[in-house]
JSON list of C-alpha atoms in Angstrom, two decimals:
[
{"chain": "A", "resi": 1, "resn": "UNK", "atom": "CA", "xyz": [-29.90, -42.72, 59.53]},
{"chain": "A", "resi": 2, "resn": "UNK", "atom": "CA", "xyz": [-31.67, -45.40, 57.11]},
{"chain": "A", "resi": 3, "resn": "UNK", "atom": "CA", "xyz": [-29.30, -47.23, 54.83]},
{"chain": "A", "resi": 4, "resn": "UNK", "atom": "CA", "xyz": [-29.29, -47.68, 51.10]},
{"chain": "A", "resi": 5, "resn": "UNK", "atom": "CA", "xyz": [-32.42, -49.46, 50.07]},
{"chain": "A", "resi": 6, "resn": "UNK", "atom": "CA", "xyz": [-32.59, -51.85, 47.57]},
{"chain": "A", "resi": 7, "resn": "UNK", "atom": "CA", "xyz": [-35.14, -54.31, 45.79]},
{"chain": "A", "resi": 8, "resn": "UNK", "atom": "CA", "xyz": [-35.97, -56.80, 45.24]},
{"chain": "A", "resi": 9, "resn": "UNK", "atom": "CA", "xyz": [-33.93, -58.92, 47.40]},
{"chain": "A", "resi": 10, "resn": "UNK", "atom": "CA", "xyz": [-34.01, -61.95, 44.97]},
{"chain": "A", "resi": 11, "resn": "UNK", "atom": "CA", "xyz": [-34.84, -62.33, 41.60]},
{"chain": "A", "resi": 12, "resn": "UNK", "atom": "CA", "xyz": [-35.18, -65.61, 39.49]},
{"chain": "A", "resi": 13, "resn": "UNK", "atom": "CA", "xyz": [-35.71, -65.21, 35.89]},
{"chain": "A", "resi": 14, "resn": "UNK", "atom": "CA", "xyz": [-35.03, -67.17, 32.69]},
{"chain": "A", "resi": 15, "resn": "UNK", "atom": "CA", "xyz": [-32.05, -66.09, 30.16]},
{"chain": "A", "resi": 16, "resn": "UNK", "atom": "CA", "xyz": [-33.47, -63.91, 27.54]},
{"chain": "A", "resi": 17, "resn": "UNK", "atom": "CA", "xyz": [-35.78, -62.28, 29.99]},
{"chain": "A", "resi": 18, "resn": "UNK", "atom": "CA", "xyz": [-35.23, -58.92, 31.19]},
{"chain": "A", "resi": 19, "resn": "UNK", "atom": "CA", "xyz": [-35.28, -57.52, 35.10]},
{"chain": "A", "resi": 20, "resn": "UNK", "atom": "CA", "xyz": [-34.75, -54.03, 36.93]},
{"chain": "A", "resi": 21, "resn": "UNK", "atom": "CA", "xyz": [-33.32, -53.60, 40.17]},
{"chain": "A", "resi": 22, "resn": "UNK", "atom": "CA", "xyz": [-33.86, -50.51, 42.18]},
{"chain": "A", "resi": 23, "resn": "UNK", "atom": "CA", "xyz": [-31.63, -48.40, 44.67]},
{"chain": "A", "resi": 24, "resn": "UNK", "atom": "CA", "xyz": [-32.65, -45.63, 46.97]},
{"chain": "A", "resi": 25, "resn": "UNK", "atom": "CA", "xyz": [-29.33, -44.20, 48.41]},
{"chain": "A", "resi": 26, "resn": "UNK", "atom": "CA", "xyz": [-28.79, -42.91, 51.84]},
{"chain": "A", "resi": 27, "resn": "UNK", "atom": "CA", "xyz": [-30.02, -39.11, 51.93]},
{"chain": "A", "resi": 28, "resn": "UNK", "atom": "CA", "xyz": [-28.03, -36.28, 50.64]},
{"chain": "A", "resi": 29, "resn": "UNK", "atom": "CA", "xyz": [-25.14, -38.98, 49.46]},
{"chain": "A", "resi": 30, "resn": "UNK", "atom": "CA", "xyz": [-24.36, -37.43, 45.70]},
{"chain": "A", "resi": 31, "resn": "UNK", "atom": "CA", "xyz": [-22.42, -40.32, 44.09]},
{"chain": "A", "resi": 32, "resn": "UNK", "atom": "CA", "xyz": [-23.82, -43.87, 43.71]},
{"chain": "A", "resi": 33, "resn": "UNK", "atom": "CA", "xyz": [-22.57, -47.20, 42.52]},
{"chain": "A", "resi": 34, "resn": "UNK", "atom": "CA", "xyz": [-23.75, -50.15, 40.95]},
{"chain": "A", "resi": 35, "resn": "UNK", "atom": "CA", "xyz": [-21.50, -53.26, 41.16]},
{"chain": "A", "resi": 36, "resn": "UNK", "atom": "CA", "xyz": [-21.73, -56.85, 40.32]},
{"chain": "A", "resi": 37, "resn": "UNK", "atom": "CA", "xyz": [-20.08, -59.59, 42.62]},
{"chain": "A", "resi": 38, "resn": "UNK", "atom": "CA", "xyz": [-20.25, -62.71, 41.03]},
{"chain": "A", "resi": 39, "resn": "UNK", "atom": "CA", "xyz": [-19.51, -65.81, 43.54]},
{"chain": "A", "resi": 40, "resn": "UNK", "atom": "CA", "xyz": [-16.34, -65.97, 44.49]},
{"chain": "A", "resi": 41, "resn": "UNK", "atom": "CA", "xyz": [-15.28, -62.63, 43.34]},
{"chain": "A", "resi": 42, "resn": "UNK", "atom": "CA", "xyz": [-15.03, -59.16, 44.53]},
{"chain": "A", "resi": 43, "resn": "UNK", "atom": "CA", "xyz": [-17.39, -56.60, 43.71]},
{"chain": "A", "resi": 44, "resn": "UNK", "atom": "CA", "xyz": [-17.03, -55.12, 40.17]},
{"chain": "A", "resi": 45, "resn": "UNK", "atom": "CA", "xyz": [-17.96, -51.30, 39.25]},
{"chain": "A", "resi": 46, "resn": "UNK", "atom": "CA", "xyz": [-20.89, -51.38, 36.22]},
{"chain": "A", "resi": 47, "resn": "UNK", "atom": "CA", "xyz": [-21.64, -47.54, 36.58]},
{"chain": "A", "resi": 48, "resn": "UNK", "atom": "CA", "xyz": [-20.89, -44.62, 38.93]},
{"chain": "A", "resi": 49, "resn": "UNK", "atom": "CA", "xyz": [-23.21, -41.41, 39.04]},
{"chain": "A", "resi": 50, "resn": "UNK", "atom": "CA", "xyz": [-22.50, -38.31, 40.26]},
{"chain": "A", "resi": 51, "resn": "UNK", "atom": "CA", "xyz": [-25.85, -36.66, 41.24]},
{"chain": "A", "resi": 52, "resn": "UNK", "atom": "CA", "xyz": [-27.45, -37.59, 37.75]},
{"chain": "A", "resi": 53, "resn": "UNK", "atom": "CA", "xyz": [-24.86, -37.58, 35.55]},
{"chain": "A", "resi": 54, "resn": "UNK", "atom": "CA", "xyz": [-22.47, -40.72, 34.44]},
{"chain": "A", "resi": 55, "resn": "UNK", "atom": "CA", "xyz": [-18.99, -40.29, 35.89]},
{"chain": "A", "resi": 56, "resn": "UNK", "atom": "CA", "xyz": [-17.86, -44.16, 34.79]},
{"chain": "A", "resi": 57, "resn": "UNK", "atom": "CA", "xyz": [-19.93, -47.07, 32.74]},
{"chain": "A", "resi": 58, "resn": "UNK", "atom": "CA", "xyz": [-16.53, -48.55, 31.06]},
{"chain": "A", "resi": 59, "resn": "UNK", "atom": "CA", "xyz": [-17.13, -51.66, 32.50]},
{"chain": "A", "resi": 60, "resn": "UNK", "atom": "CA", "xyz": [-21.10, -51.67, 31.96]},
{"chain": "A", "resi": 61, "resn": "UNK", "atom": "CA", "xyz": [-22.30, -54.19, 29.18]},
{"chain": "A", "resi": 62, "resn": "UNK", "atom": "CA", "xyz": [-24.30, -51.52, 27.16]},
{"chain": "A", "resi": 63, "resn": "UNK", "atom": "CA", "xyz": [-25.64, -53.64, 24.90]},
{"chain": "A", "resi": 64, "resn": "UNK", "atom": "CA", "xyz": [-27.50, -55.53, 27.42]},
{"chain": "A", "resi": 65, "resn": "UNK", "atom": "CA", "xyz": [-27.28, -53.16, 30.64]},
{"chain": "A", "resi": 66, "resn": "UNK", "atom": "CA", "xyz": [-28.61, -49.79, 31.00]},
{"chain": "A", "resi": 67, "resn": "UNK", "atom": "CA", "xyz": [-28.91, -47.64, 34.44]},
{"chain": "A", "resi": 68, "resn": "UNK", "atom": "CA", "xyz": [-30.44, -44.02, 34.89]},
{"chain": "A", "resi": 69, "resn": "UNK", "atom": "CA", "xyz": [-30.77, -41.92, 37.81]},
{"chain": "A", "resi": 70, "resn": "UNK", "atom": "CA", "xyz": [-33.39, -39.60, 37.16]},
{"chain": "A", "resi": 71, "resn": "UNK", "atom": "CA", "xyz": [-33.26, -36.78, 39.42]},
{"chain": "A", "resi": 72, "resn": "UNK", "atom": "CA", "xyz": [-30.15, -37.98, 41.07]},
{"chain": "A", "resi": 73, "resn": "UNK", "atom": "CA", "xyz": [-31.66, -39.57, 44.04]},
{"chain": "A", "resi": 74, "resn": "UNK", "atom": "CA", "xyz": [-33.23, -43.18, 43.00]},
{"chain": "A", "resi": 75, "resn": "UNK", "atom": "CA", "xyz": [-31.60, -45.49, 40.58]},
{"chain": "A", "resi": 76, "resn": "UNK", "atom": "CA", "xyz": [-32.61, -48.28, 38.70]},
{"chain": "A", "resi": 77, "resn": "UNK", "atom": "CA", "xyz": [-30.37, -51.18, 36.73]},
{"chain": "A", "resi": 78, "resn": "UNK", "atom": "CA", "xyz": [-31.64, -52.76, 34.00]},
{"chain": "A", "resi": 79, "resn": "UNK", "atom": "CA", "xyz": [-30.71, -56.06, 32.18]},
{"chain": "A", "resi": 80, "resn": "UNK", "atom": "CA", "xyz": [-32.45, -56.73, 29.05]},
{"chain": "A", "resi": 81, "resn": "UNK", "atom": "CA", "xyz": [-31.67, -59.40, 27.68]},
{"chain": "A", "resi": 82, "resn": "UNK", "atom": "CA", "xyz": [-29.97, -61.60, 30.70]},
{"chain": "A", "resi": 83, "resn": "UNK", "atom": "CA", "xyz": [-27.92, -64.16, 30.09]},
{"chain": "A", "resi": 84, "resn": "UNK", "atom": "CA", "xyz": [-26.59, -67.00, 32.02]},
{"chain": "A", "resi": 85, "resn": "UNK", "atom": "CA", "xyz": [-23.61, -65.10, 32.99]},
{"chain": "A", "resi": 86, "resn": "UNK", "atom": "CA", "xyz": [-25.21, -62.43, 34.63]},
{"chain": "A", "resi": 87, "resn": "UNK", "atom": "CA", "xyz": [-26.23, -64.68, 37.46]},
{"chain": "A", "resi": 88, "resn": "UNK", "atom": "CA", "xyz": [-24.77, -62.32, 40.52]},
{"chain": "A", "resi": 89, "resn": "UNK", "atom": "CA", "xyz": [-25.59, -60.28, 43.35]},
{"chain": "A", "resi": 90, "resn": "UNK", "atom": "CA", "xyz": [-26.15, -56.73, 42.16]},
{"chain": "A", "resi": 91, "resn": "UNK", "atom": "CA", "xyz": [-25.07, -54.26, 44.85]},
{"chain": "A", "resi": 92, "resn": "UNK", "atom": "CA", "xyz": [-25.85, -50.63, 45.28]},
{"chain": "A", "resi": 93, "resn": "UNK", "atom": "CA", "xyz": [-23.46, -48.20, 47.48]},
{"chain": "A", "resi": 94, "resn": "UNK", "atom": "CA", "xyz": [-23.71, -44.40, 47.83]},
{"chain": "A", "resi": 95, "resn": "UNK", "atom": "CA", "xyz": [-21.21, -42.18, 49.46]},
{"chain": "A", "resi": 96, "resn": "UNK", "atom": "CA", "xyz": [-20.94, -38.16, 50.21]},
{"chain": "A", "resi": 97, "resn": "UNK", "atom": "CA", "xyz": [-18.53, -37.87, 47.43]},
{"chain": "A", "resi": 98, "resn": "UNK", "atom": "CA", "xyz": [-16.52, -39.72, 44.95]},
{"chain": "A", "resi": 99, "resn": "UNK", "atom": "CA", "xyz": [-13.75, -41.81, 45.73]},
{"chain": "A", "resi": 100, "resn": "UNK", "atom": "CA", "xyz": [-14.86, -42.05, 49.71]},
{"chain": "A", "resi": 101, "resn": "UNK", "atom": "CA", "xyz": [-14.11, -45.65, 49.99]},
{"chain": "A", "resi": 102, "resn": "UNK", "atom": "CA", "xyz": [-14.34, -44.95, 53.78]},
{"chain": "A", "resi": 103, "resn": "UNK", "atom": "CA", "xyz": [-17.76, -43.50, 53.20]},
{"chain": "A", "resi": 104, "resn": "UNK", "atom": "CA", "xyz": [-19.09, -45.70, 51.49]},
{"chain": "A", "resi": 105, "resn": "UNK", "atom": "CA", "xyz": [-22.44, -47.64, 52.35]},
{"chain": "A", "resi": 106, "resn": "UNK", "atom": "CA", "xyz": [-23.76, -50.82, 50.63]},
{"chain": "A", "resi": 107, "resn": "UNK", "atom": "CA", "xyz": [-27.28, -51.82, 50.62]},
{"chain": "A", "resi": 108, "resn": "UNK", "atom": "CA", "xyz": [-27.99, -55.78, 50.52]},
{"chain": "A", "resi": 109, "resn": "UNK", "atom": "CA", "xyz": [-27.86, -56.12, 47.24]},
{"chain": "A", "resi": 110, "resn": "UNK", "atom": "CA", "xyz": [-30.26, -58.34, 44.77]},
{"chain": "A", "resi": 111, "resn": "UNK", "atom": "CA", "xyz": [-29.33, -61.96, 44.23]},
{"chain": "A", "resi": 112, "resn": "UNK", "atom": "CA", "xyz": [-30.16, -62.34, 40.54]},
{"chain": "A", "resi": 113, "resn": "UNK", "atom": "CA", "xyz": [-30.52, -65.90, 39.26]},
{"chain": "A", "resi": 114, "resn": "UNK", "atom": "CA", "xyz": [-30.78, -66.70, 35.54]},
{"chain": "A", "resi": 115, "resn": "UNK", "atom": "CA", "xyz": [-31.71, -70.05, 34.37]},
{"chain": "B", "resi": 1, "resn": "UNK", "atom": "CA", "xyz": [-2.67, -58.74, 35.90]},
{"chain": "B", "resi": 2, "resn": "UNK", "atom": "CA", "xyz": [-5.67, -58.14, 38.20]},
{"chain": "B", "resi": 3, "resn": "UNK", "atom": "CA", "xyz": [-5.62, -54.63, 39.46]},
{"chain": "B", "resi": 4, "resn": "UNK", "atom": "CA", "xyz": [-6.08, -55.89, 43.14]},
{"chain": "B", "resi": 5, "resn": "UNK", "atom": "CA", "xyz": [-4.81, -59.62, 44.13]},
{"chain": "B", "resi": 6, "resn": "UNK", "atom": "CA", "xyz": [-5.68, -61.63, 47.53]},
{"chain": "B", "resi": 7, "resn": "UNK", "atom": "CA", "xyz": [-4.97, -64.83, 48.47]},
{"chain": "B", "resi": 8, "resn": "UNK", "atom": "CA", "xyz": [-8.30, -66.73, 48.60]},
{"chain": "B", "resi": 9, "resn": "UNK", "atom": "CA", "xyz": [-7.60, -68.76, 51.68]},
{"chain": "B", "resi": 10, "resn": "UNK", "atom": "CA", "xyz": [-9.24, -69.90, 53.38]},
{"chain": "B", "resi": 11, "resn": "UNK", "atom": "CA", "xyz": [-7.31, -69.60, 56.13]},
{"chain": "B", "resi": 12, "resn": "UNK", "atom": "CA", "xyz": [-8.85, -71.92, 59.11]},
{"chain": "B", "resi": 13, "resn": "UNK", "atom": "CA", "xyz": [-7.74, -70.85, 62.49]},
{"chain": "B", "resi": 14, "resn": "UNK", "atom": "CA", "xyz": [-8.44, -71.64, 66.22]},
{"chain": "B", "resi": 15, "resn": "UNK", "atom": "CA", "xyz": [-9.87, -69.09, 68.27]},
{"chain": "B", "resi": 16, "resn": "UNK", "atom": "CA", "xyz": [-7.26, -66.72, 70.02]},
{"chain": "B", "resi": 17, "resn": "UNK", "atom": "CA", "xyz": [-4.59, -67.10, 67.17]},
{"chain": "B", "resi": 18, "resn": "UNK", "atom": "CA", "xyz": [-3.23, -64.80, 65.36]},
{"chain": "B", "resi": 19, "resn": "UNK", "atom": "CA", "xyz": [-3.72, -64.73, 61.36]},
{"chain": "B", "resi": 20, "resn": "UNK", "atom": "CA", "xyz": [-2.19, -62.22, 58.84]},
{"chain": "B", "resi": 21, "resn": "UNK", "atom": "CA", "xyz": [-2.52, -62.05, 54.80]},
{"chain": "B", "resi": 22, "resn": "UNK", "atom": "CA", "xyz": [-1.61, -59.87, 52.09]},
{"chain": "B", "resi": 23, "resn": "UNK", "atom": "CA", "xyz": [-2.88, -57.95, 49.19]},
{"chain": "B", "resi": 24, "resn": "UNK", "atom": "CA", "xyz": [-1.11, -56.81, 46.17]},
{"chain": "B", "resi": 25, "resn": "UNK", "atom": "CA", "xyz": [-2.22, -53.89, 43.86]},
{"chain": "B", "resi": 26, "resn": "UNK", "atom": "CA", "xyz": [-1.13, -53.03, 40.55]},
{"chain": "B", "resi": 27, "resn": "UNK", "atom": "CA", "xyz": [-1.21, -49.07, 40.06]},
{"chain": "B", "resi": 28, "resn": "UNK", "atom": "CA", "xyz": [1.90, -47.53, 41.55]},
{"chain": "B", "resi": 29, "resn": "UNK", "atom": "CA", "xyz": [-0.42, -44.18, 41.41]},
{"chain": "B", "resi": 30, "resn": "UNK", "atom": "CA", "xyz": [-3.53, -45.61, 43.97]},
{"chain": "B", "resi": 31, "resn": "UNK", "atom": "CA", "xyz": [-4.00, -43.33, 47.06]},
{"chain": "B", "resi": 32, "resn": "UNK", "atom": "CA", "xyz": [-6.09, -44.76, 49.41]},
{"chain": "B", "resi": 33, "resn": "UNK", "atom": "CA", "xyz": [-6.58, -48.24, 50.74]},
{"chain": "B", "resi": 34, "resn": "UNK", "atom": "CA", "xyz": [-8.78, -49.84, 52.88]},
{"chain": "B", "resi": 35, "resn": "UNK", "atom": "CA", "xyz": [-10.09, -53.21, 54.33]},
{"chain": "B", "resi": 36, "resn": "UNK", "atom": "CA", "xyz": [-13.56, -54.69, 54.10]},
{"chain": "B", "resi": 37, "resn": "UNK", "atom": "CA", "xyz": [-15.62, -57.13, 55.63]},
{"chain": "B", "resi": 38, "resn": "UNK", "atom": "CA", "xyz": [-18.11, -59.19, 54.22]},
{"chain": "B", "resi": 39, "resn": "UNK", "atom": "CA", "xyz": [-19.88, -62.12, 55.81]},
{"chain": "B", "resi": 40, "resn": "UNK", "atom": "CA", "xyz": [-21.59, -64.97, 54.28]},
{"chain": "B", "resi": 41, "resn": "UNK", "atom": "CA", "xyz": [-24.73, -63.45, 51.67]},
{"chain": "B", "resi": 42, "resn": "UNK", "atom": "CA", "xyz": [-24.27, -59.94, 52.96]},
{"chain": "B", "resi": 43, "resn": "UNK", "atom": "CA", "xyz": [-22.99, -56.60, 51.57]},
{"chain": "B", "resi": 44, "resn": "UNK", "atom": "CA", "xyz": [-19.30, -55.22, 52.27]},
{"chain": "B", "resi": 45, "resn": "UNK", "atom": "CA", "xyz": [-18.90, -53.38, 55.32]},
{"chain": "B", "resi": 46, "resn": "UNK", "atom": "CA", "xyz": [-15.75, -51.10, 55.95]},
{"chain": "B", "resi": 47, "resn": "UNK", "atom": "CA", "xyz": [-13.66, -52.67, 58.58]},
{"chain": "B", "resi": 48, "resn": "UNK", "atom": "CA", "xyz": [-10.83, -49.83, 58.24]},
{"chain": "B", "resi": 49, "resn": "UNK", "atom": "CA", "xyz": [-8.99, -47.57, 56.33]},
{"chain": "B", "resi": 50, "resn": "UNK", "atom": "CA", "xyz": [-5.07, -48.19, 55.75]},
{"chain": "B", "resi": 51, "resn": "UNK", "atom": "CA", "xyz": [-2.64, -45.22, 56.39]},
{"chain": "B", "resi": 52, "resn": "UNK", "atom": "CA", "xyz": [1.02, -45.30, 55.29]},
{"chain": "B", "resi": 53, "resn": "UNK", "atom": "CA", "xyz": [2.36, -45.80, 58.79]},
{"chain": "B", "resi": 54, "resn": "UNK", "atom": "CA", "xyz": [0.49, -48.54, 59.65]},
{"chain": "B", "resi": 55, "resn": "UNK", "atom": "CA", "xyz": [-2.77, -48.23, 61.69]},
{"chain": "B", "resi": 56, "resn": "UNK", "atom": "CA", "xyz": [-4.47, -50.41, 64.31]},
{"chain": "B", "resi": 57, "resn": "UNK", "atom": "CA", "xyz": [-8.27, -50.81, 65.37]},
{"chain": "B", "resi": 58, "resn": "UNK", "atom": "CA", "xyz": [-8.35, -53.13, 68.47]},
{"chain": "B", "resi": 59, "resn": "UNK", "atom": "CA", "xyz": [-7.28, -56.62, 67.44]},
{"chain": "B", "resi": 60, "resn": "UNK", "atom": "CA", "xyz": [-6.90, -55.44, 63.78]},
{"chain": "B", "resi": 61, "resn": "UNK", "atom": "CA", "xyz": [-3.70, -53.98, 62.22]},
{"chain": "B", "resi": 62, "resn": "UNK", "atom": "CA", "xyz": [-3.28, -52.78, 58.70]},
{"chain": "B", "resi": 63, "resn": "UNK", "atom": "CA", "xyz": [-0.06, -52.07, 57.10]},
{"chain": "B", "resi": 64, "resn": "UNK", "atom": "CA", "xyz": [0.71, -50.43, 53.95]},
{"chain": "B", "resi": 65, "resn": "UNK", "atom": "CA", "xyz": [3.96, -50.93, 51.88]},
{"chain": "B", "resi": 66, "resn": "UNK", "atom": "CA", "xyz": [3.83, -48.77, 48.85]},
{"chain": "B", "resi": 67, "resn": "UNK", "atom": "CA", "xyz": [7.47, -49.46, 47.60]},
{"chain": "B", "resi": 68, "resn": "UNK", "atom": "CA", "xyz": [6.13, -53.22, 47.33]},
{"chain": "B", "resi": 69, "resn": "UNK", "atom": "CA", "xyz": [2.57, -52.32, 46.69]},
{"chain": "B", "resi": 70, "resn": "UNK", "atom": "CA", "xyz": [0.96, -54.44, 49.37]},
{"chain": "B", "resi": 71, "resn": "UNK", "atom": "CA", "xyz": [-1.20, -54.11, 51.98]},
{"chain": "B", "resi": 72, "resn": "UNK", "atom": "CA", "xyz": [-1.71, -56.44, 54.86]},
{"chain": "B", "resi": 73, "resn": "UNK", "atom": "CA", "xyz": [-4.37, -57.39, 57.53]},
{"chain": "B", "resi": 74, "resn": "UNK", "atom": "CA", "xyz": [-3.48, -59.04, 61.06]},
{"chain": "B", "resi": 75, "resn": "UNK", "atom": "CA", "xyz": [-5.86, -60.29, 63.29]},
{"chain": "B", "resi": 76, "resn": "UNK", "atom": "CA", "xyz": [-4.85, -60.68, 66.96]},
{"chain": "B", "resi": 77, "resn": "UNK", "atom": "CA", "xyz": [-6.60, -62.84, 69.29]},
{"chain": "B", "resi": 78, "resn": "UNK", "atom": "CA", "xyz": [-9.25, -64.32, 66.81]},
{"chain": "B", "resi": 79, "resn": "UNK", "atom": "CA", "xyz": [-12.79, -64.55, 67.67]},
{"chain": "B", "resi": 80, "resn": "UNK", "atom": "CA", "xyz": [-15.58, -66.34, 66.19]},
{"chain": "B", "resi": 81, "resn": "UNK", "atom": "CA", "xyz": [-17.08, -63.81, 64.83]},
{"chain": "B", "resi": 82, "resn": "UNK", "atom": "CA", "xyz": [-13.98, -62.61, 62.63]},
{"chain": "B", "resi": 83, "resn": "UNK", "atom": "CA", "xyz": [-15.24, -65.61, 60.40]},
{"chain": "B", "resi": 84, "resn": "UNK", "atom": "CA", "xyz": [-15.87, -63.46, 57.14]},
{"chain": "B", "resi": 85, "resn": "UNK", "atom": "CA", "xyz": [-14.00, -62.72, 53.74]},
{"chain": "B", "resi": 86, "resn": "UNK", "atom": "CA", "xyz": [-11.92, -59.81, 53.87]},
{"chain": "B", "resi": 87, "resn": "UNK", "atom": "CA", "xyz": [-11.75, -57.69, 50.63]},
{"chain": "B", "resi": 88, "resn": "UNK", "atom": "CA", "xyz": [-8.74, -55.48, 50.11]},
{"chain": "B", "resi": 89, "resn": "UNK", "atom": "CA", "xyz": [-9.82, -52.06, 48.43]},
{"chain": "B", "resi": 90, "resn": "UNK", "atom": "CA", "xyz": [-7.68, -49.43, 46.29]},
{"chain": "B", "resi": 91, "resn": "UNK", "atom": "CA", "xyz": [-8.61, -45.99, 45.49]},
{"chain": "B", "resi": 92, "resn": "UNK", "atom": "CA", "xyz": [-7.18, -43.85, 42.86]},
{"chain": "B", "resi": 93, "resn": "UNK", "atom": "CA", "xyz": [-9.31, -40.58, 42.08]},
{"chain": "B", "resi": 94, "resn": "UNK", "atom": "CA", "xyz": [-12.72, -41.62, 42.43]},
{"chain": "B", "resi": 95, "resn": "UNK", "atom": "CA", "xyz": [-12.30, -45.27, 41.19]},
{"chain": "B", "resi": 96, "resn": "UNK", "atom": "CA", "xyz": [-12.28, -48.38, 43.69]},
{"chain": "B", "resi": 97, "resn": "UNK", "atom": "CA", "xyz": [-10.98, -51.38, 43.19]},
{"chain": "B", "resi": 98, "resn": "UNK", "atom": "CA", "xyz": [-11.81, -54.49, 44.77]},
{"chain": "B", "resi": 99, "resn": "UNK", "atom": "CA", "xyz": [-9.89, -57.59, 45.66]},
{"chain": "B", "resi": 100, "resn": "UNK", "atom": "CA", "xyz": [-11.95, -61.25, 45.56]},
{"chain": "B", "resi": 101, "resn": "UNK", "atom": "CA", "xyz": [-11.33, -61.49, 49.13]},
{"chain": "B", "resi": 102, "resn": "UNK", "atom": "CA", "xyz": [-9.47, -63.56, 51.84]},
{"chain": "B", "resi": 103, "resn": "UNK", "atom": "CA", "xyz": [-12.08, -66.10, 53.75]},
{"chain": "B", "resi": 104, "resn": "UNK", "atom": "CA", "xyz": [-11.06, -66.58, 57.09]},
{"chain": "B", "resi": 105, "resn": "UNK", "atom": "CA", "xyz": [-12.82, -69.40, 59.05]},
{"chain": "B", "resi": 106, "resn": "UNK", "atom": "CA", "xyz": [-12.24, -69.08, 63.16]},
{"chain": "B", "resi": 107, "resn": "UNK", "atom": "CA", "xyz": [-13.10, -72.59, 64.87]},
{"chain": "B", "resi": 108, "resn": "UNK", "atom": "CA", "xyz": [-13.59, -72.98, 68.56]}
]
């Protein structure tokens, strides 16, 4: 079974620039999550999709972050404009259904450095 | 107060030793509990679920104490390959909350 695919693997940008990350979940997984993991911290949920609808985006900084999951499959996360504190690993995960932490699969993540 | 708190460690133990650490959670209504493992610069991966009665998976034993709202993980006969960060995960309804992780280093 193919895992969760993410790209790019690494990205370095200057502050105030824009950046986009892409995620392709495991086939058939209805629920997709974007997490931000800052060095030394646990993953923090940014947004959760159920199919193409948003379930929870309460911790998404909506003034600069946006995400979409058109057609309920692939998803993109965008940051515009980036700040230094956005430097982190952005992890995408998927599961068959919401809340199934035992059935989560994470992608390898995108490591963002904002300089 | 953080939703999930863990002792960050690091726990530095020799091969063959037993190491144990806890995690506390703030939401008494939390329903499901898990331990994830995260290797350096890798993504988190499920280690094991934590059941109310406690459960074992090989050298790993997980316990849940709902009254005191803590979860524990014990690793017996530590191997070099057990070196990692262990993330405590608490779930209620659809939402998961991750602890910051406990780092374990097993030395030869």
